[in-house]
Short mmCIF file of C-alpha atoms and ligand atoms in Angstrom, two decimals:
data_model
loop_
_atom_site.label_atom_id
_atom_site.label_comp_id
_atom_site.label_asym_id
_atom_site.label_seq_id
_atom_site.Cartn_x
_atom_site.Cartn_y
_atom_site.Cartn_z
CA UNK A 1460 46.80 169.95 95.03
CA UNK A 1461 43.08 169.39 94.33
CA UNK A 1462 40.91 169.48 97.45
CA UNK A 1463 40.04 166.04 98.76
CA UNK A 1464 36.75 167.10 100.41
CA UNK A 1465 34.79 164.53 98.39
CA UNK A 1466 36.61 161.73 100.21
CA UNK A 1467 35.11 163.05 103.43
CA UNK A 1468 36.13 161.67 106.81
CA UNK A 1469 37.01 157.99 106.54
CA UNK A 1470 36.34 156.87 110.11
CA UNK A 1471 35.23 153.29 109.46
CA UNK A 1472 38.48 151.26 109.45
CA UNK A 1473 40.36 152.46 112.54
CA UNK A 1474 43.18 153.83 110.42
CA UNK A 1475 45.74 156.29 111.69
CA UNK A 1476 44.76 159.73 110.36
CA UNK A 1477 48.40 160.71 109.91
CA UNK A 1478 50.69 159.43 107.18
CA UNK A 1479 54.12 158.03 108.07
CA UNK A 1480 56.73 160.47 109.49
CA UNK A 1481 59.02 162.08 106.87
CA UNK A 1482 61.97 159.79 107.68
CA UNK A 1483 59.79 156.70 107.04
CA UNK A 1484 58.54 158.15 103.75
CA UNK A 1485 62.15 158.85 102.70
CA UNK A 1486 63.20 155.29 103.51
CA UNK A 1487 60.26 153.93 101.51
CA UNK A 1488 60.99 156.21 98.53
CA UNK A 1489 64.62 155.11 98.50
CA UNK A 1490 63.56 151.43 98.64
CA UNK A 1491 61.31 151.82 95.58
CA UNK A 1492 64.31 151.72 93.25
CA UNK A 1493 64.81 148.06 94.29
CA UNK A 1494 61.22 147.11 93.49
CA UNK A 1495 62.50 144.76 90.76
CA UNK A 1496 63.91 142.45 93.49
CA UNK A 1497 61.92 139.73 95.28
CA UNK A 1498 61.59 139.83 99.05
CA UNK A 1499 63.06 136.97 101.10
CA UNK A 1500 61.70 133.52 100.22
CA UNK A 1501 60.37 133.24 103.78
CA UNK A 1502 60.83 136.25 106.05
CA UNK A 1503 63.84 136.03 108.39
CA UNK A 1504 65.06 139.59 108.79
CA UNK A 1505 61.70 141.12 109.73
CA UNK A 1506 60.96 138.63 112.54
CA UNK A 1507 64.53 139.14 113.80
CA UNK A 1508 64.04 142.91 113.82
CA UNK A 1509 60.76 142.65 115.75
CA UNK A 1510 62.20 140.04 118.14
CA UNK A 1511 65.15 142.30 118.92
CA UNK A 1512 62.77 145.14 119.69
CA UNK A 1513 60.66 143.00 122.02
CA UNK A 1514 63.62 141.24 123.63
CA UNK A 1515 62.56 137.72 122.60
CA UNK A 1516 64.22 135.03 120.46
CA UNK A 1517 63.54 135.32 116.68
CA UNK A 1518 61.82 131.91 116.65
CA UNK A 1519 59.13 133.38 118.94
CA UNK A 1520 57.89 135.64 116.09
CA UNK A 1521 55.90 134.92 112.94
CA UNK A 1522 55.01 137.76 110.56
CA UNK A 1523 52.20 138.02 108.05
CA UNK A 1524 50.40 140.30 105.62
CA UNK A 1525 48.90 142.39 108.41
CA UNK A 1526 47.57 140.78 111.55
CA UNK A 1527 44.87 139.52 109.15
CA UNK A 1528 47.47 137.42 107.33
CA UNK A 1529 48.70 135.96 110.62
CA UNK A 1530 45.11 135.23 111.74
CA UNK A 1531 44.53 133.37 108.46
CA UNK A 1532 47.51 131.12 109.17
CA UNK A 1533 46.43 130.62 112.79
CA UNK A 1534 42.94 129.48 111.78
CA UNK A 1535 44.35 127.29 109.01
CA UNK A 1536 46.42 125.51 111.65
CA UNK A 1537 44.03 125.49 114.61
CA UNK A 1538 40.56 126.31 113.29
CA UNK A 1539 40.04 123.93 110.36
CA UNK A 1540 38.20 120.61 109.93
CA UNK A 1541 35.01 121.79 111.61
CA UNK A 1542 36.70 122.56 114.94
CA UNK A 1543 35.23 125.42 116.91
CA UNK A 1544 36.81 128.83 117.38
CA UNK A 1545 35.35 130.70 120.34
CA UNK A 1546 35.16 134.49 120.09
CA UNK A 1547 33.06 137.44 121.21
CA UNK A 1548 30.37 138.94 118.99
CA UNK A 1549 30.80 141.52 117.67
CA UNK A 1550 34.55 141.30 117.26
CA UNK A 1551 37.03 142.10 114.49
CA UNK A 1552 35.23 140.83 111.35
CA UNK A 1553 38.32 138.91 110.29
CA UNK A 1554 37.78 136.26 112.96
CA UNK A 1555 34.41 134.86 111.84
CA UNK A 1556 35.24 135.39 108.15
CA UNK A 1557 38.65 133.68 108.18
CA UNK A 1558 37.48 130.89 110.50
CA UNK A 1559 34.73 130.03 108.01
CA UNK A 1560 37.24 130.25 105.11
CA UNK A 1561 39.51 127.78 106.90
CA UNK A 1562 36.63 125.32 107.41
CA UNK A 1563 36.16 126.03 111.11
CA UNK A 1564 33.06 126.90 113.09
CA UNK A 1565 32.89 130.30 114.82
CA UNK A 1566 31.24 129.97 118.25
CA UNK A 1567 30.20 133.45 119.29
CA UNK A 1568 29.58 134.85 122.78
CA UNK A 1569 27.74 138.20 123.07
CA UNK A 1570 29.50 141.16 124.65
CA UNK A 1571 28.26 142.31 128.04
CA UNK A 1572 26.03 145.39 128.13
CA UNK A 1573 28.99 147.62 129.02
CA UNK A 1574 30.81 146.56 125.83
CA UNK A 1575 33.33 144.23 127.51
CA UNK A 1576 33.98 140.64 126.47
CA UNK A 1577 32.28 138.15 128.80
CA UNK A 1578 35.33 136.15 129.84
CA UNK A 1579 33.35 133.72 132.01
CA UNK A 1580 30.92 132.90 129.19
CA UNK A 1581 33.80 132.60 126.69
CA UNK A 1582 35.64 130.14 128.98
CA UNK A 1583 32.40 128.18 129.43
CA UNK A 1584 31.88 128.00 125.64
CA UNK A 1585 35.17 126.08 125.26
CA UNK A 1586 34.45 122.35 124.81
CA UNK A 1587 36.02 119.21 123.26
CA UNK A 1588 35.56 120.64 119.75
CA UNK A 1589 37.40 123.86 120.57
CA UNK A 1590 40.97 124.29 119.39
CA UNK A 1591 41.17 128.08 119.42
CA UNK A 1592 39.77 130.90 121.52
CA UNK A 1593 40.20 134.59 120.70
CA UNK A 1594 40.17 137.66 122.94
CA UNK A 1595 40.93 141.23 121.88
CA UNK A 1596 42.30 143.88 124.22
CA UNK A 1597 41.45 146.65 123.52
CA UNK A 1598 38.35 145.10 122.03
CA UNK A 1599 37.13 145.97 118.54
CA UNK A 1600 34.51 147.56 118.22
CA UNK A 1601 34.02 148.80 121.80
CA UNK A 1602 37.57 149.78 122.80
CA UNK A 1603 37.26 148.10 126.21
CA UNK A 1604 40.24 146.65 128.01
CA UNK A 1605 40.90 143.29 129.69
CA UNK A 1606 42.84 143.87 132.93
CA UNK A 1607 45.93 141.75 133.69
CA UNK A 1608 44.26 139.85 136.59
CA UNK A 1609 41.18 139.11 134.43
CA UNK A 1610 43.36 137.73 131.65
CA UNK A 1611 45.54 135.64 133.97
CA UNK A 1612 42.44 134.12 135.58
CA UNK A 1613 41.02 133.39 132.11
CA UNK A 1614 44.19 131.62 130.95
CA UNK A 1615 44.04 129.29 133.94
CA UNK A 1616 40.53 128.19 132.90
CA UNK A 1617 41.53 127.20 129.34
CA UNK A 1618 42.85 123.65 128.72
CA UNK A 1619 46.50 123.64 127.56
CA UNK A 1620 45.51 121.89 124.29
CA UNK A 1621 43.42 124.94 123.28
CA UNK A 1622 45.35 127.82 121.71
CA UNK A 1623 44.51 131.25 123.11
CA UNK A 1624 44.93 134.30 120.84
CA UNK A 1625 45.23 137.64 122.61
CA UNK A 1626 44.77 140.23 119.86
CA UNK A 1627 46.59 143.42 120.83
CA UNK A 1628 46.16 145.31 117.55
CA UNK A 1629 45.51 148.52 119.51
CA UNK A 1630 47.86 147.99 122.47
CA UNK A 1631 50.06 150.98 121.59
CA UNK A 1632 47.16 153.27 122.51
CA UNK A 1633 46.99 151.79 126.05
CA UNK A 1634 49.00 153.47 128.84
CA UNK A 1635 52.03 151.25 129.64
CA UNK A 1636 50.88 150.73 133.25
CA UNK A 1637 47.58 149.23 132.11
CA UNK A 1638 48.96 146.70 129.64
CA UNK A 1639 49.05 142.94 130.18
CA UNK A 1640 52.63 141.72 130.74
CA UNK A 1641 52.41 139.34 127.80
CA UNK A 1642 56.08 138.38 127.67
CA UNK A 1643 55.98 136.98 131.21
CA UNK A 1644 52.70 135.17 130.52
CA UNK A 1645 54.13 133.63 127.33
CA UNK A 1646 56.81 131.92 129.44
CA UNK A 1647 54.12 130.34 131.61
CA UNK A 1648 51.54 129.53 128.92
CA UNK A 1649 52.91 127.75 125.82
CA UNK A 1650 49.35 127.79 124.34
CA UNK A 1651 49.25 131.62 124.15
CA UNK A 1652 49.72 133.65 120.96
CA UNK A 1653 49.82 137.46 121.12
CA UNK A 1654 48.94 139.32 117.96
CA UNK A 1655 50.13 142.82 117.00
CA UNK A 1656 50.02 144.99 113.88
CA UNK A 1657 51.80 147.96 112.33
CA UNK A 1658 48.51 149.13 110.77
CA UNK A 1659 47.26 151.24 113.69
CA UNK A 1660 49.66 153.22 115.89
CA UNK A 1661 52.48 152.87 113.32
CA UNK A 1662 50.22 153.96 110.47
CA UNK A 1663 51.41 151.34 107.95
CA UNK A 1664 48.02 149.81 107.04
CA UNK A 1665 48.77 149.95 103.30
CA UNK A 1666 51.96 147.92 103.67
CA UNK A 1667 50.36 144.94 105.50
CA UNK A 1668 52.61 144.01 108.40
CA UNK A 1669 51.50 142.11 111.47
CA UNK A 1670 53.00 139.46 113.70
CA UNK A 1671 52.34 136.94 116.44
CA UNK A 1672 54.62 136.28 119.37
CA UNK A 1673 54.48 132.95 121.16
CA UNK A 1674 56.37 129.80 122.15
CA UNK A 1675 58.61 128.52 119.29
CA UNK A 1676 56.65 125.25 118.92
CA UNK A 1677 53.41 127.16 118.35
CA UNK A 1678 55.02 129.77 116.11
CA UNK A 1679 56.52 127.04 113.95
CA UNK A 1680 53.06 125.55 113.38
CA UNK A 1681 51.68 128.93 112.27
CA UNK A 1682 54.70 129.70 110.07
CA UNK A 1683 54.14 126.45 108.12
CA UNK A 1684 51.34 128.25 106.26
CA UNK A 1685 53.42 131.21 105.07
CA UNK A 1686 53.32 131.93 101.37
CA UNK A 1687 56.81 131.91 99.73
CA UNK A 1688 57.79 135.48 98.76
CA UNK A 1689 54.52 136.50 100.45
CA UNK A 1690 55.76 139.45 102.51
CA UNK A 1691 56.03 142.86 100.90
CA UNK A 1692 59.72 143.87 100.72
CA UNK A 1693 58.81 147.43 101.73
CA UNK A 1694 57.35 146.15 105.00
CA UNK A 1695 60.77 145.50 106.49
CA UNK A 1696 62.07 148.89 105.33
CA UNK A 1697 59.06 150.64 106.86
CA UNK A 1698 59.22 148.78 110.19
CA UNK A 1699 62.95 149.50 110.52
CA UNK A 1700 62.36 153.19 109.77
CA UNK A 1701 59.39 153.35 112.18
CA UNK A 1702 61.49 151.89 114.99
CA UNK A 1703 64.06 154.62 114.29
CA UNK A 1704 61.27 157.24 114.37
CA UNK A 1705 59.73 156.05 117.65
CA UNK A 1706 59.44 159.57 119.19
CA UNK A 1707 57.35 160.80 116.23
CA UNK A 1708 55.17 157.69 116.35
CA UNK A 1709 54.67 158.19 120.10
CA UNK A 1710 53.71 161.83 119.50
CA UNK A 1711 51.00 160.74 117.04
CA UNK A 1712 49.70 158.20 119.54
CA UNK A 1713 49.51 160.95 122.19
CA UNK A 1714 47.60 163.28 119.84
CA UNK A 1715 45.18 160.50 118.87
CA UNK A 1716 44.63 159.80 122.59
CA UNK A 1717 43.79 163.49 123.15
CA UNK A 1718 41.30 163.49 120.26
CA UNK A 1719 39.76 160.26 121.58
CA UNK A 1720 39.21 161.88 124.98
CA UNK A 1721 37.65 164.93 123.31
CA UNK A 1722 35.39 162.79 121.08
CA UNK A 1723 34.27 160.59 123.99
CA UNK A 1724 33.68 163.56 126.30
CA UNK A 1725 31.82 165.48 123.57
CA UNK A 1726 29.49 162.54 122.89
CA UNK A 1727 28.88 161.99 126.61
CA UNK A 1728 28.02 165.69 127.05
CA UNK A 1729 25.14 165.03 124.64
CA UNK A 1730 23.85 162.41 127.09
CA UNK A 1731 25.07 159.53 124.91
CA UNK A 1732 26.52 156.24 126.13
CA UNK A 1733 30.17 155.64 125.20
CA UNK A 1734 32.29 152.98 126.97
CA UNK A 1735 35.80 154.02 128.07
CA UNK A 1736 37.92 153.31 124.99
CA UNK A 1737 41.60 152.38 125.12
CA UNK A 1738 42.00 152.29 121.32
CA UNK A 1739 41.88 154.78 118.42
CA UNK A 1740 38.08 154.72 118.18
CA UNK A 1741 35.00 155.36 120.30
CA UNK A 1742 31.86 153.23 120.37
CA UNK A 1743 28.60 155.11 120.46
CA UNK A 1744 26.02 152.78 122.01
CA UNK A 1745 22.54 153.62 120.69
CA UNK A 1746 19.01 152.21 120.73
CA UNK A 1747 18.16 150.40 117.46
CA UNK A 1748 16.28 153.12 115.54
CA UNK A 1749 18.86 155.79 116.47
CA UNK A 1750 21.72 153.81 114.90
CA UNK A 1751 20.40 154.33 111.38
CA UNK A 1752 19.29 157.89 112.11
CA UNK A 1753 22.67 159.02 113.46
CA UNK A 1754 24.59 156.91 110.93
CA UNK A 1755 22.61 158.41 108.04
CA UNK A 1756 23.19 161.94 109.34
CA UNK A 1757 26.92 161.25 109.57
CA UNK A 1758 26.98 159.77 106.05
CA UNK A 1759 25.06 162.86 104.84
CA UNK A 1760 27.88 164.98 106.26
CA UNK A 1761 30.40 162.77 104.41
CA UNK A 1762 31.54 161.11 107.64
CA UNK A 1763 31.87 157.35 107.27
CA UNK A 1764 31.65 155.15 110.37
CA UNK A 1765 30.97 151.46 110.98
CA UNK A 1766 27.49 150.28 111.95
CA UNK A 1767 26.80 147.49 114.48
CA UNK A 1768 23.52 146.13 115.87
CA UNK A 1769 24.04 148.10 119.11
CA UNK A 1770 25.78 151.24 117.93
CA UNK A 1771 28.35 152.99 115.78
CA UNK A 1772 32.12 152.65 115.89
CA UNK A 1773 33.81 155.96 115.13
CA UNK A 1774 37.53 156.02 114.39
CA UNK A 1775 39.43 158.90 115.96
CA UNK A 1776 40.54 161.16 113.13
CA UNK A 1777 42.20 164.56 113.26
CA UNK A 1778 40.76 167.64 114.99
CA UNK A 1779 38.63 168.60 111.98
CA UNK A 1780 37.11 165.11 111.85
CA UNK A 1781 36.32 165.16 115.59
CA UNK A 1782 34.69 168.60 115.24
CA UNK A 1783 32.64 167.36 112.28
CA UNK A 1784 31.44 164.23 114.13
CA UNK A 1785 30.45 166.18 117.26
CA UNK A 1786 28.69 168.86 115.23
CA UNK A 1787 26.67 166.33 113.21
CA UNK A 1788 25.75 164.08 116.14
CA UNK A 1789 24.76 167.16 118.21
CA UNK A 1790 22.43 168.39 115.49
CA UNK A 1791 20.91 164.90 115.15
CA UNK A 1792 20.21 164.09 118.80
CA UNK A 1793 19.17 167.52 120.06
N1 PMP B 1052 42.79 142.66 114.94
C1 PMP B 1052 41.94 143.63 115.24
C2 PMP B 1052 41.30 143.63 116.59
C3 PMP B 1052 41.63 144.61 114.30
O1 PMP B 1052 40.74 145.56 114.60
C4 PMP B 1052 42.26 144.58 113.03
C5 PMP B 1052 41.97 145.58 111.94
N2 PMP B 1052 40.96 146.43 112.07
C6 PMP B 1052 43.15 143.56 112.78
C7 PMP B 1052 43.40 142.60 113.75
C8 PMP B 1052 43.84 143.39 111.44
O2 PMP B 1052 44.70 144.42 111.17
P1 PMP B 1052 45.75 144.34 109.98
O3 PMP B 1052 45.43 143.16 109.14
O4 PMP B 1052 45.64 145.63 109.26
O5 PMP B 1052 47.07 144.20 110.67
#
């Protein structure tokens, strides 16, 4: 095979550096021969499969074309007509972009200096115009975590008529003991929607599968916006195969966690500021002029990362990518 060196290290989209396990690839290859057939008119089997896995009723799940697709439907339902959607800044780009597309108004609350979302300021930004508020844990781009007590306290401050999205796109990278017990909270808070994706830990970004879990009444309102025949038929095949390959997926998550620790520690050894990350990326906090300098050096070494006004977000790649990042940053800052 021709060398792919020209592609360089693609560390700007928080993708999984590893392709699907062999059993998932085999399932997908076998499914290709049915590519002449439409998927379900509206997805039934995929939500059932996910619900079974989580131990919830199928009507508690709505799927979409990635978590992005689900977010689109959420903002269409709750963030249109000029109503305000409260979120941190920076956050996952999809939130401000899709809110504006749906005719809503993003109300943004700066992150705290340590990279965490300012839950007090976010709760205070909720007013009569607010119908939706979004938190991410781990947060994108800083990788910081909201603790269970912080989140529970936050929920109690939000009026029941305001929908709260907890985006857990990266939750599989968080140690089980540190996760928020979302299923219990969903029973107590019918205004809560928890968002997950198969794009990150499961490595299925190309296939576009995400879902929300929540109370049936809320899920039904989101599902109203689903496009007929809109879900990729291969998504269900891939999710089913991934669930059957859980040990291999878990092994990849463990390896990515080890590389994240090495990347974070290596950057800190250079005297740089990196918040503790619980996701598959590290955030290098830098003074303004250094962001361009370090970013340009990385781009010169064919390493592509995402730039923010306060730093660089670097996706955790494989060992070679981590070595390349550390080598380039070292030679730039020393
Ligand atoms: N939420 C967060 C916090 C993300 O970072 C991303 C993707 N980077 C998404 C949602 C969307 O992921 P996808 O559409 O691939 O499921």
